[in-house]
CSV table of C-alpha atoms in Angstrom, one decimal:
chain,number,residue,atom,x,y,z
A,1,UNK,CA,-21.2,39.7,-9.8
A,2,UNK,CA,-18.5,40.2,-7.1
A,3,UNK,CA,-15.2,38.6,-8.0
A,4,UNK,CA,-15.3,36.3,-5.0
A,5,UNK,CA,-18.6,34.8,-6.2
A,6,UNK,CA,-17.3,34.4,-9.7
A,7,UNK,CA,-14.2,32.5,-8.4
A,8,UNK,CA,-16.4,30.3,-6.1
A,9,UNK,CA,-18.6,29.3,-9.0
A,10,UNK,CA,-15.5,28.1,-10.9
A,11,UNK,CA,-14.2,26.2,-7.9
A,12,UNK,CA,-17.5,24.6,-7.1
A,13,UNK,CA,-17.8,23.4,-10.7
A,14,UNK,CA,-14.2,22.0,-10.4
A,15,UNK,CA,-15.0,20.1,-7.2
A,16,UNK,CA,-18.2,18.7,-8.7
A,17,UNK,CA,-16.1,17.4,-11.6
A,18,UNK,CA,-13.1,16.1,-9.8
A,19,UNK,CA,-11.0,15.8,-12.9
A,20,UNK,CA,-10.9,19.5,-13.3
A,21,UNK,CA,-10.1,20.0,-9.6
A,22,UNK,CA,-6.8,18.2,-9.7
A,23,UNK,CA,-6.0,18.8,-13.3
A,24,UNK,CA,-6.0,22.6,-13.1
A,25,UNK,CA,-3.0,23.1,-10.8
A,26,UNK,CA,-1.1,20.4,-12.6
A,27,UNK,CA,-1.3,22.2,-15.9
A,28,UNK,CA,1.3,24.6,-14.5
A,29,UNK,CA,4.2,22.3,-15.1
A,30,UNK,CA,6.9,24.6,-16.3
A,31,UNK,CA,6.5,27.4,-13.8
A,32,UNK,CA,4.7,28.4,-10.6
A,33,UNK,CA,1.9,30.9,-10.8
A,34,UNK,CA,3.2,34.4,-10.4
A,35,UNK,CA,0.7,36.7,-8.8
A,36,UNK,CA,1.5,40.3,-8.7
A,37,UNK,CA,1.1,42.2,-5.4
A,38,UNK,CA,2.7,44.9,-3.5
A,39,UNK,CA,5.6,42.6,-2.7
A,40,UNK,CA,7.8,40.6,-5.1
A,41,UNK,CA,6.1,38.1,-7.3
A,42,UNK,CA,5.5,34.7,-5.8
A,43,UNK,CA,7.7,32.0,-7.5
A,44,UNK,CA,8.7,28.6,-6.1
A,45,UNK,CA,12.0,27.5,-7.6
A,46,UNK,CA,11.6,23.9,-6.4
A,47,UNK,CA,9.1,22.3,-8.8
A,48,UNK,CA,7.8,18.8,-8.9
A,49,UNK,CA,5.7,18.5,-12.0
A,50,UNK,CA,3.0,15.9,-12.9
A,51,UNK,CA,1.0,15.7,-16.0
A,52,UNK,CA,-2.6,14.5,-16.3
A,53,UNK,CA,-2.9,11.5,-18.6
A,54,UNK,CA,-6.4,11.0,-19.8
A,55,UNK,CA,-5.7,7.4,-21.0
A,56,UNK,CA,-3.9,6.3,-17.8
A,57,UNK,CA,-6.1,4.3,-15.4
A,58,UNK,CA,-5.7,3.8,-11.7
A,59,UNK,CA,-5.3,0.0,-12.1
A,60,UNK,CA,-2.4,0.6,-14.5
A,61,UNK,CA,-0.7,2.9,-12.0
A,62,UNK,CA,-1.2,0.2,-9.3
A,63,UNK,CA,0.4,-2.4,-11.5
A,64,UNK,CA,3.5,-0.2,-12.1
A,65,UNK,CA,3.7,0.7,-8.5
A,66,UNK,CA,3.4,-2.9,-7.4
A,67,UNK,CA,6.2,-4.0,-9.7
A,68,UNK,CA,8.6,-1.5,-8.2
A,69,UNK,CA,7.8,-2.2,-4.6
A,70,UNK,CA,10.9,-3.2,-2.6
A,71,UNK,CA,9.2,-6.3,-1.3
A,72,UNK,CA,9.3,-7.9,-4.8
A,73,UNK,CA,12.8,-9.2,-4.0
A,74,UNK,CA,11.4,-11.1,-1.0
A,75,UNK,CA,8.6,-12.7,-3.1
A,76,UNK,CA,11.1,-13.7,-5.8
A,77,UNK,CA,13.3,-15.4,-3.2
A,78,UNK,CA,10.2,-17.3,-1.9
A,79,UNK,CA,9.7,-18.6,-5.5
A,80,UNK,CA,12.9,-20.6,-5.1
A,81,UNK,CA,11.6,-21.9,-1.7
A,82,UNK,CA,8.4,-23.1,-3.2
A,83,UNK,CA,10.2,-24.8,-6.1
A,84,UNK,CA,12.4,-26.7,-3.6
A,85,UNK,CA,9.3,-27.9,-1.8
A,86,UNK,CA,7.9,-29.2,-5.1
A,87,UNK,CA,11.1,-30.8,-6.1
A,88,UNK,CA,11.4,-32.6,-2.7
A,89,UNK,CA,7.8,-33.8,-2.9
A,90,UNK,CA,8.1,-35.2,-6.5
A,91,UNK,CA,11.4,-37.0,-5.8
A,92,UNK,CA,11.6,-40.8,-6.3
A,93,UNK,CA,13.0,-41.3,-2.8
A,94,UNK,CA,12.3,-39.5,0.5
A,95,UNK,CA,16.0,-38.6,0.9
A,96,UNK,CA,19.2,-39.1,-1.0
A,97,UNK,CA,20.4,-42.7,-1.6
A,98,UNK,CA,23.9,-43.7,-0.6
A,99,UNK,CA,26.5,-46.1,-1.8
A,100,UNK,CA,29.4,-47.7,0.1
A,101,UNK,CA,32.3,-49.8,-1.0
A,102,UNK,CA,34.3,-52.1,1.3
A,103,UNK,CA,37.5,-54.0,0.7
A,104,UNK,CA,39.3,-56.3,3.2
A,105,UNK,CA,42.4,-58.5,2.8
A,106,UNK,CA,45.1,-60.2,4.9
A,107,UNK,CA,48.1,-58.4,3.5
A,108,UNK,CA,49.1,-57.2,6.9
A,109,UNK,CA,48.3,-60.5,8.6
A,110,UNK,CA,49.0,-64.0,7.3
A,111,UNK,CA,49.3,-62.9,3.6
A,112,UNK,CA,47.6,-66.0,2.4
A,113,UNK,CA,45.8,-64.3,-0.4
A,114,UNK,CA,42.5,-63.8,1.3
A,115,UNK,CA,40.5,-61.0,-0.4
A,116,UNK,CA,37.0,-59.5,0.0
A,117,UNK,CA,35.1,-56.8,-1.9
A,118,UNK,CA,31.6,-55.5,-1.1
A,119,UNK,CA,29.5,-52.8,-2.7
A,120,UNK,CA,26.3,-51.6,-0.9
A,121,UNK,CA,23.5,-49.4,-2.1
A,122,UNK,CA,21.3,-47.7,0.6
A,123,UNK,CA,17.7,-46.8,-0.5
A,124,UNK,CA,15.4,-45.0,1.9
A,125,UNK,CA,11.7,-46.1,1.8
A,126,UNK,CA,8.7,-43.8,1.9
A,127,UNK,CA,6.7,-44.0,5.0
A,128,UNK,CA,2.9,-44.2,4.8
A,129,UNK,CA,1.3,-40.9,3.7
A,130,UNK,CA,4.7,-39.2,3.8
A,131,UNK,CA,4.7,-38.4,0.1
A,132,UNK,CA,1.1,-37.2,0.1
A,133,UNK,CA,1.9,-34.8,3.0
A,134,UNK,CA,4.9,-33.4,1.2
A,135,UNK,CA,2.9,-32.8,-2.0
A,136,UNK,CA,0.2,-31.1,0.1
A,137,UNK,CA,2.9,-28.9,1.8
A,138,UNK,CA,4.3,-28.0,-1.7
A,139,UNK,CA,0.8,-27.0,-3.0
A,140,UNK,CA,0.1,-25.0,0.1
A,141,UNK,CA,3.4,-23.2,-0.1
A,142,UNK,CA,2.6,-22.2,-3.7
A,143,UNK,CA,-0.9,-21.0,-2.6
A,144,UNK,CA,0.5,-19.0,0.3
A,145,UNK,CA,3.0,-17.3,-2.0
A,146,UNK,CA,0.2,-16.3,-4.4
A,147,UNK,CA,-1.8,-15.0,-1.4
A,148,UNK,CA,1.2,-13.0,-0.2
A,149,UNK,CA,1.5,-11.4,-3.6
A,150,UNK,CA,-2.1,-10.4,-3.6
A,151,UNK,CA,-1.8,-9.1,0.0
A,152,UNK,CA,1.2,-7.0,-0.9
A,153,UNK,CA,-0.6,-5.6,-3.9
A,154,UNK,CA,-3.5,-4.6,-1.7
A,155,UNK,CA,-1.1,-2.9,0.7
A,156,UNK,CA,0.5,-1.0,-2.2
A,157,UNK,CA,-3.0,0.0,-3.3
A,158,UNK,CA,-3.6,1.5,0.1
A,159,UNK,CA,-0.5,3.5,-0.1
A,160,UNK,CA,-1.4,4.6,-3.6
A,161,UNK,CA,-4.9,5.6,-2.6
A,162,UNK,CA,-3.7,7.7,0.3
A,163,UNK,CA,-1.0,9.4,-1.8
A,164,UNK,CA,-3.5,10.3,-4.6
A,165,UNK,CA,-6.1,11.7,-2.3
A,166,UNK,CA,-3.6,13.6,-0.2
A,167,UNK,CA,-2.4,15.1,-3.5
A,168,UNK,CA,-6.0,15.9,-4.5
A,169,UNK,CA,-6.6,17.6,-1.1
A,170,UNK,CA,-3.5,19.7,-1.3
A,171,UNK,CA,-4.3,20.7,-4.9
A,172,UNK,CA,-7.7,21.9,-3.8
A,173,UNK,CA,-6.1,23.9,-1.0
A,174,UNK,CA,-3.8,25.5,-3.6
A,175,UNK,CA,-6.7,26.5,-5.8
A,176,UNK,CA,-8.5,28.1,-2.8
A,177,UNK,CA,-5.3,29.8,-1.7
A,178,UNK,CA,-4.8,31.3,-5.2
A,179,UNK,CA,-8.4,32.4,-5.2
A,180,UNK,CA,-8.0,34.0,-1.7
A,181,UNK,CA,-4.9,35.8,-2.8
A,182,UNK,CA,-6.5,37.2,-5.9
A,183,UNK,CA,-9.5,38.4,-3.9
A,184,UNK,CA,-7.2,40.0,-1.4
A,185,UNK,CA,-5.3,41.9,-4.2
A,186,UNK,CA,-8.6,43.0,-5.8
A,187,UNK,CA,-9.8,44.3,-2.4
A,188,UNK,CA,-6.5,46.1,-1.9
A,189,UNK,CA,-6.8,47.8,-5.2
A,190,UNK,CA,-10.4,48.9,-4.5
A,191,UNK,CA,-9.5,50.3,-1.1
A,192,UNK,CA,-6.4,52.1,-2.6
A,193,UNK,CA,-8.7,53.8,-5.2
A,194,UNK,CA,-11.2,54.8,-2.5
A,195,UNK,CA,-8.3,56.1,-0.4
A,196,UNK,CA,-7.0,58.2,-3.3
A,197,UNK,CA,-10.6,59.6,-3.6
A,198,UNK,CA,-10.5,60.4,0.1
A,199,UNK,CA,-13.3,58.0,1.0
A,200,UNK,CA,-11.3,55.7,3.4
A,201,UNK,CA,-8.4,56.3,5.9
A,202,UNK,CA,-4.9,55.2,5.3
A,203,UNK,CA,-5.3,52.5,8.0
A,204,UNK,CA,-7.7,50.7,5.7
A,205,UNK,CA,-5.1,50.6,3.0
A,206,UNK,CA,-2.5,49.2,5.4
A,207,UNK,CA,-5.1,46.6,6.6
A,208,UNK,CA,-5.7,45.3,3.1
A,209,UNK,CA,-1.9,45.2,2.5
A,210,UNK,CA,-1.5,43.0,5.6
A,211,UNK,CA,-4.4,40.8,4.4
A,212,UNK,CA,-2.6,40.4,1.0
A,213,UNK,CA,0.6,39.4,2.7
A,214,UNK,CA,-1.2,36.8,4.8
A,215,UNK,CA,-2.8,35.4,1.7
A,216,UNK,CA,0.6,35.3,0.0
A,217,UNK,CA,2.0,33.3,2.9
A,218,UNK,CA,-0.9,30.8,2.8
A,219,UNK,CA,-0.4,30.4,-1.0
A,220,UNK,CA,3.3,29.7,-0.5
A,221,UNK,CA,2.6,27.0,2.1
A,222,UNK,CA,-0.2,25.5,0.0
A,223,UNK,CA,2.1,25.3,-3.0
A,224,UNK,CA,4.9,23.7,-1.0
A,225,UNK,CA,2.5,21.0,0.3
A,226,UNK,CA,1.5,20.3,-3.3
A,227,UNK,CA,5.1,19.9,-4.3
A,228,UNK,CA,5.7,17.5,-1.4
A,229,UNK,CA,2.6,15.5,-2.3
A,230,UNK,CA,3.7,15.3,-6.0
A,231,UNK,CA,7.2,14.1,-5.0
A,232,UNK,CA,5.7,11.4,-2.7
A,233,UNK,CA,3.6,10.2,-5.6
A,234,UNK,CA,6.6,10.1,-7.9
A,235,UNK,CA,8.7,8.2,-5.3
A,236,UNK,CA,5.9,5.6,-4.8
A,237,UNK,CA,5.0,5.1,-8.5
A,238,UNK,CA,8.0,6.2,-10.4
A,239,UNK,CA,5.7,8.1,-12.7
A,240,UNK,CA,5.5,11.7,-13.8
A,241,UNK,CA,1.9,11.1,-14.9
A,242,UNK,CA,-1.3,10.9,-12.9
A,243,UNK,CA,-4.6,9.4,-13.9
A,244,UNK,CA,-7.3,11.9,-14.9
A,245,UNK,CA,-9.9,10.1,-12.8
A,246,UNK,CA,-9.3,8.0,-9.7
A,247,UNK,CA,-12.7,8.4,-8.1
A,248,UNK,CA,-14.0,5.0,-6.9
A,249,UNK,CA,-17.5,3.5,-6.4
A,250,UNK,CA,-18.2,2.1,-3.0
A,251,UNK,CA,-18.0,-1.7,-2.9
A,252,UNK,CA,-21.0,-3.7,-2.1
A,253,UNK,CA,-19.0,-6.0,0.2
A,254,UNK,CA,-19.8,-5.6,3.9
A,255,UNK,CA,-16.9,-7.4,5.5
A,256,UNK,CA,-13.2,-8.2,5.1
A,257,UNK,CA,-13.6,-11.9,4.6
A,258,UNK,CA,-12.5,-11.6,0.9
A,259,UNK,CA,-9.6,-9.3,1.6
A,260,UNK,CA,-6.3,-10.6,0.3
A,261,UNK,CA,-4.7,-9.7,3.6
A,262,UNK,CA,-7.1,-11.9,5.5
A,263,UNK,CA,-6.9,-14.7,2.9
A,264,UNK,CA,-3.1,-14.6,3.3
A,265,UNK,CA,-3.4,-15.1,7.0
A,266,UNK,CA,-5.7,-18.1,6.5
A,267,UNK,CA,-3.3,-19.5,3.9
A,268,UNK,CA,-0.4,-19.2,6.3
A,269,UNK,CA,-2.3,-21.0,9.0
A,270,UNK,CA,-3.3,-23.8,6.7
A,271,UNK,CA,0.3,-24.2,5.6
A,272,UNK,CA,1.5,-24.3,9.2
A,273,UNK,CA,-1.0,-27.0,10.1
A,274,UNK,CA,0.0,-29.1,7.1
A,275,UNK,CA,3.6,-28.8,8.0
A,276,UNK,CA,2.7,-30.0,11.5
A,277,UNK,CA,1.1,-33.1,10.0
A,278,UNK,CA,4.2,-33.7,8.0
A,279,UNK,CA,6.4,-33.3,11.0
A,280,UNK,CA,4.5,-36.0,12.9
A,281,UNK,CA,5.5,-38.4,10.2
A,282,UNK,CA,9.1,-37.2,9.5
A,283,UNK,CA,9.9,-37.1,13.1
A,284,UNK,CA,10.8,-40.8,12.6
A,285,UNK,CA,13.6,-42.0,10.4
A,286,UNK,CA,12.8,-43.7,7.2
A,287,UNK,CA,13.4,-47.4,6.7
A,288,UNK,CA,16.4,-48.3,4.7
A,289,UNK,CA,16.7,-51.1,2.1
A,290,UNK,CA,20.3,-52.0,1.5
A,291,UNK,CA,21.3,-54.0,-1.6
A,292,UNK,CA,24.8,-55.4,-1.7
A,293,UNK,CA,27.1,-57.4,-3.9
A,294,UNK,CA,30.1,-59.2,-2.4
A,295,UNK,CA,33.1,-61.0,-3.8
A,296,UNK,CA,35.2,-63.2,-1.5
A,297,UNK,CA,38.4,-65.0,-2.3
A,298,UNK,CA,39.5,-67.3,0.5
A,299,UNK,CA,43.1,-68.2,1.6
A,300,UNK,CA,45.0,-70.1,-1.1
A,301,UNK,CA,41.8,-70.1,-3.3
A,302,UNK,CA,42.1,-69.5,-7.0
A,303,UNK,CA,38.4,-68.6,-7.7
A,304,UNK,CA,36.4,-65.9,-6.1
A,305,UNK,CA,32.9,-66.5,-4.6
A,306,UNK,CA,30.3,-63.9,-5.9
A,307,UNK,CA,27.1,-63.2,-4.0
A,308,UNK,CA,24.2,-60.7,-3.7
A,309,UNK,CA,22.4,-59.8,-0.5
A,310,UNK,CA,19.5,-57.6,0.8
A,311,UNK,CA,19.4,-55.9,4.2
A,312,UNK,CA,16.6,-54.0,5.9
A,313,UNK,CA,17.4,-51.3,8.4
A,314,UNK,CA,14.5,-50.5,10.8
A,315,UNK,CA,15.1,-47.6,13.2
A,316,UNK,CA,13.7,-47.7,16.7
A,317,UNK,CA,12.9,-45.0,19.2
A,318,UNK,CA,14.0,-41.6,17.8
A,319,UNK,CA,12.0,-39.5,20.3
A,320,UNK,CA,15.0,-37.3,20.9
A,321,UNK,CA,15.4,-36.6,17.2
A,322,UNK,CA,11.6,-36.1,16.7
A,323,UNK,CA,11.1,-33.7,19.6
A,324,UNK,CA,12.7,-30.5,18.0
A,325,UNK,CA,11.1,-31.2,14.6
A,326,UNK,CA,7.6,-31.5,16.1
A,327,UNK,CA,8.2,-28.5,18.5
A,328,UNK,CA,9.2,-26.3,15.5
A,329,UNK,CA,6.1,-27.3,13.7
A,330,UNK,CA,3.9,-26.6,16.7
A,331,UNK,CA,5.5,-23.2,17.1
A,332,UNK,CA,4.8,-22.4,13.4
A,333,UNK,CA,1.1,-23.2,14.0
A,334,UNK,CA,1.1,-21.1,17.2
A,335,UNK,CA,2.7,-18.1,15.4
A,336,UNK,CA,0.2,-18.4,12.5
A,337,UNK,CA,-2.8,-18.5,15.0
A,338,UNK,CA,-1.5,-15.4,16.8
A,339,UNK,CA,-0.9,-13.5,13.7
A,340,UNK,CA,-4.4,-14.3,12.4
A,341,UNK,CA,-6.0,-13.3,15.7
A,342,UNK,CA,-4.1,-10.0,15.8
A,343,UNK,CA,-5.0,-9.3,12.2
A,344,UNK,CA,-8.7,-10.1,12.9
A,345,UNK,CA,-8.7,-7.4,15.7
A,346,UNK,CA,-7.1,-4.9,13.3
A,347,UNK,CA,-9.4,-5.6,10.4
A,348,UNK,CA,-12.6,-5.5,12.6
A,349,UNK,CA,-11.5,-2.1,13.9
A,350,UNK,CA,-10.7,-0.9,10.5
A,351,UNK,CA,-14.0,-2.1,9.1
A,352,UNK,CA,-15.9,-0.3,11.9
A,353,UNK,CA,-14.0,2.9,11.3
A,354,UNK,CA,-14.4,2.8,7.6
A,355,UNK,CA,-18.1,2.4,7.8
A,356,UNK,CA,-18.5,5.1,10.5
A,357,UNK,CA,-16.1,7.6,8.9
A,358,UNK,CA,-17.9,7.3,5.6
A,359,UNK,CA,-21.3,7.9,7.2
A,360,UNK,CA,-20.0,10.9,9.2
A,361,UNK,CA,-18.2,12.4,6.2
A,362,UNK,CA,-21.4,12.4,4.2
A,363,UNK,CA,-23.3,14.0,7.0
A,364,UNK,CA,-20.6,16.6,7.5
A,365,UNK,CA,-20.7,17.4,3.7
A,366,UNK,CA,-24.4,18.2,4.0
A,367,UNK,CA,-23.7,20.5,6.9
A,368,UNK,CA,-20.8,22.1,5.2
A,369,UNK,CA,-22.9,22.9,2.1
A,370,UNK,CA,-25.5,24.6,4.2
A,371,UNK,CA,-22.8,26.6,6.1
A,372,UNK,CA,-21.3,27.8,2.9
A,373,UNK,CA,-24.6,28.9,1.5
A,374,UNK,CA,-25.2,31.1,4.6
A,375,UNK,CA,-21.6,32.4,4.6
A,376,UNK,CA,-21.7,33.2,0.9
A,377,UNK,CA,-24.9,35.2,1.4
A,378,UNK,CA,-23.4,37.0,4.5
A,379,UNK,CA,-20.4,37.9,2.4
A,380,UNK,CA,-22.5,39.3,-0.4
A,381,UNK,CA,-24.4,41.5,2.1
A,382,UNK,CA,-21.2,42.6,3.8
A,383,UNK,CA,-19.6,43.6,0.5
A,384,UNK,CA,-22.7,45.6,-0.4
A,385,UNK,CA,-22.7,47.3,3.0
A,386,UNK,CA,-19.0,48.2,2.8
A,387,UNK,CA,-19.5,49.7,-0.7
A,388,UNK,CA,-22.4,51.8,0.7
A,389,UNK,CA,-20.3,52.8,3.7
A,390,UNK,CA,-22.7,51.1,6.1
A,391,UNK,CA,-19.9,49.0,7.7
A,392,UNK,CA,-16.2,49.2,8.1
A,393,UNK,CA,-13.4,47.2,6.5
A,394,UNK,CA,-12.6,45.1,9.6
A,395,UNK,CA,-16.2,43.7,9.6
A,396,UNK,CA,-15.9,42.9,5.9
A,397,UNK,CA,-12.6,41.1,6.4
A,398,UNK,CA,-14.0,39.2,9.3
A,399,UNK,CA,-17.0,38.0,7.2
A,400,UNK,CA,-14.7,37.3,4.2
A,401,UNK,CA,-12.3,35.2,6.3
A,402,UNK,CA,-15.3,33.2,7.7
A,403,UNK,CA,-16.5,32.6,4.2
A,404,UNK,CA,-13.2,31.4,3.0
A,405,UNK,CA,-13.0,29.0,5.9
A,406,UNK,CA,-16.4,27.5,5.1
A,407,UNK,CA,-15.4,27.3,1.5
A,408,UNK,CA,-12.2,25.4,2.4
A,409,UNK,CA,-14.2,23.0,4.7
A,410,UNK,CA,-16.7,22.4,1.9
A,411,UNK,CA,-14.2,21.6,-0.8
A,412,UNK,CA,-12.1,19.5,1.6
A,413,UNK,CA,-15.2,17.6,2.7
A,414,UNK,CA,-16.2,16.7,-0.8
A,415,UNK,CA,-12.7,15.2,-1.3
A,416,UNK,CA,-12.9,13.5,2.1
A,417,UNK,CA,-16.0,11.6,1.2
A,418,UNK,CA,-14.3,10.2,-1.9
A,419,UNK,CA,-11.2,9.4,0.1
A,420,UNK,CA,-13.3,7.6,2.7
A,421,UNK,CA,-15.0,5.6,-0.1
A,422,UNK,CA,-11.5,4.5,-1.2
A,423,UNK,CA,-10.6,3.6,2.4
A,424,UNK,CA,-13.7,1.5,2.7
A,425,UNK,CA,-12.8,-0.4,-0.5
A,426,UNK,CA,-9.3,-0.9,0.9
A,427,UNK,CA,-10.7,-2.4,4.1
A,428,UNK,CA,-12.9,-4.9,2.3
A,429,UNK,CA,-10.1,-5.8,0.0
A,430,UNK,CA,-11.2,-4.4,-3.3
A,431,UNK,CA,-8.5,-3.3,-5.8
A,432,UNK,CA,-8.9,0.0,-7.5
């Protein structure tokens, strides 16, 4: 069996079992793969190593990645904001009470011994439904924070999915580049032997040398892309390990209504509307009940007169005070509506693209499989014709290059289908 066919069978088996596809390049952790040729051995000094962990699941990687996300600080600060809302809603009074003390005498006047002391306690009174609205705002604030956490986690999942499948795609390109380089070296050796036997001209030897150099260049570029992809994975997750299997099953959901990102937008709108209802109430000042105790000693009196009083303070008007409070609440509702509408357009577009891309990818995979079958058979016949002297080296290299390209398209398309499945799950809001 020709060496190209043997290598293709190995790669096809690896692509069918995806764990072998991305595990194979990652086993080379301590060094790059030196491949001998007419030039210096290929060796990349800059190495980003990842090990395959059979017991590591994709959900565990997501949890670790989520916890190290920079937006965690923002969520933690919002915890204090929610706590303050709850504290305010469960307070005994709508605002802080106040106490005042007054003293009056005639020391600078007649100096007849007239004295007066008065202590006053100001207690604000809850307005109708004010406390209920505050409790509702506090509950909605907590729900919105929870929704924001889930939304952030899904966004992190999207980054993780793209990073993993980009890495898998680059790993497959590296496997193919290594295969192409080895085939080029084998062909170069065969042509060199035939040249030594006087069967082919020197130009054929030089042509195979150029083909080997081009294959070396492609291998170097493919390995560099793998190193970049590994580094991006490490920066995102903080891990030097990668799960052995991260292939996902397509979700049965058909829309984005359950997506945490959409639920967060709805929660923000509900919170803004509740805050608007509260602003309609708190635009007015609270009534004040004032309790006082007074001690009065008149001129030339020996005994003091003690008394207790109650005063009710009822504010009027207040439109000037209420206007900015209500306007800020209305603006919050408007912003939430705008964000929700913009997100709806984005998610509807993403949903359409996810469905269509997955359908197209599967159709392209079927076509790529047929193309490769034809190209593989053409290469077999071209190799046989070259060995029998029925065709020249240029024709063989042309057919071989076309076969390698169809092979690259096929392996890439297999990965693309799984990547599109992950993107579909991301759009409908399913965690890996």
